[in-house]
Amino acid sequence: QVQLVESGGGLVQPGGSLRLSCAASRSLLTMNKMGWYRQAPGKQRELVATIASSGSPNYADSAKGRFTISADKAKNTVYLQMNSLKAEDTAVYFCNAVGIRSGSFFNAWGQGTQVTVSL
């Protein structure tokens, strides 16, 4: 089983930047895809960005042009660089990893890290 731990959340002003990190307990080589999701109060959890094992990224429309997902396989860590932050970006951000190991599917989630965009 893989464990995911998010960090880097906090309070930031509108227009500011923040970088989230997701540290995995296992090599990223075992994961077909990793991603970031977020959930605001009273809202459904939504996709922010994903990155495939090939390195190919995918972004939600709300994140395009502002957010960048990347992975450092040597550090077993996935990042989400968030620029030009808006109040509507306020949410708990969750790291996710999916893959197949020894023929068994896994879908792991981190505990989440709070991002608050406010004056």
Short mmCIF file of C-alpha atoms in Angstrom, two decimals, residues 21-97:
data_model
loop_
_atom_site.label_atom_id
_atom_site.label_comp_id
_atom_site.label_asym_id
_atom_site.label_seq_id
_atom_site.Cartn_x
_atom_site.Cartn_y
_atom_site.Cartn_z
CA SER A 21 4.17 18.79 -2.47
CA CYS A 22 3.02 15.20 -2.33
CA ALA A 23 5.52 12.74 -0.91
CA ALA A 24 4.87 9.09 -1.70
CA SER A 25 6.05 6.14 0.36
CA ARG A 26 6.82 4.15 -2.76
CA SER A 27 8.54 4.80 -6.05
CA LEU A 28 6.51 6.76 -8.56
CA LEU A 29 7.43 4.07 -11.07
CA THR A 30 4.63 1.92 -9.60
CA MET A 31 2.01 4.58 -10.33
CA ASN A 32 0.27 4.94 -13.67
CA LYS A 33 -1.05 8.38 -12.83
CA MET A 34 -0.87 10.88 -10.03
CA GLY A 35 -2.94 13.95 -9.53
CA TRP A 36 -4.24 16.76 -7.42
CA TYR A 37 -7.87 17.21 -6.48
CA ARG A 38 -9.51 19.85 -4.35
CA GLN A 39 -12.67 20.19 -2.32
CA ALA A 40 -14.14 23.45 -1.12
CA PRO A 41 -16.76 23.60 1.66
CA GLY A 42 -20.12 22.46 0.33
CA LYS A 43 -18.60 21.49 -3.00
CA GLN A 44 -17.84 18.20 -4.71
CA ARG A 45 -14.23 17.11 -4.91
CA GLU A 46 -12.89 18.12 -8.30
CA LEU A 47 -9.91 17.36 -10.48
CA VAL A 48 -7.20 19.99 -10.63
CA ALA A 49 -4.38 18.30 -12.52
CA THR A 50 -2.94 14.88 -13.28
CA ILE A 51 0.38 13.62 -14.54
CA ALA A 52 0.90 10.28 -16.25
CA SER A 53 3.89 8.01 -15.87
CA SER A 54 5.09 9.34 -19.21
CA GLY A 55 5.17 12.82 -17.75
CA SER A 56 2.20 14.01 -19.77
CA PRO A 57 0.11 16.51 -17.76
CA ASN A 58 -3.59 17.20 -17.84
CA TYR A 59 -5.35 20.19 -16.30
CA ALA A 60 -8.82 21.25 -15.40
CA ASP A 61 -9.95 24.36 -17.25
CA SER A 62 -9.78 26.32 -14.02
CA ALA A 63 -6.10 25.47 -13.64
CA LYS A 64 -4.85 25.92 -17.19
CA GLY A 65 -2.33 28.70 -17.56
CA ARG A 66 -1.95 29.15 -13.81
CA PHE A 67 -1.03 25.77 -12.33
CA THR A 68 1.78 23.39 -13.21
CA ILE A 69 2.03 19.77 -12.12
CA SER A 70 5.40 18.06 -12.10
CA ALA A 71 7.06 14.97 -10.69
CA ASP A 72 10.51 14.24 -9.33
CA LYS A 73 10.86 10.47 -9.50
CA ALA A 74 14.16 10.51 -7.63
CA LYS A 75 12.42 12.13 -4.64
CA ASN A 76 9.14 10.19 -4.94
CA THR A 77 7.41 13.55 -4.96
CA VAL A 78 4.77 15.27 -7.08
CA TYR A 79 4.36 19.03 -7.04
CA LEU A 80 1.64 21.49 -7.87
CA GLN A 81 2.88 25.00 -8.56
CA MET A 82 0.01 27.43 -8.25
CA ASN A 83 0.34 30.97 -9.56
CA SER A 84 -2.08 33.87 -9.87
CA LEU A 85 -4.18 32.41 -7.10
CA LYS A 86 -7.80 33.46 -6.75
CA ALA A 87 -10.22 33.33 -3.86
CA GLU A 88 -12.08 30.52 -5.61
CA ASP A 89 -8.95 28.37 -5.38
CA THR A 90 -9.54 28.11 -1.64
CA ALA A 91 -10.02 24.43 -0.81
CA VAL A 92 -8.47 21.38 0.73
CA TYR A 93 -6.10 19.92 -1.83
CA PHE A 94 -5.65 16.15 -2.00
CA CYS A 95 -2.96 14.11 -3.66
CA ASN A 96 -4.04 10.97 -5.51
CA ALA A 97 -2.18 8.02 -6.98
#
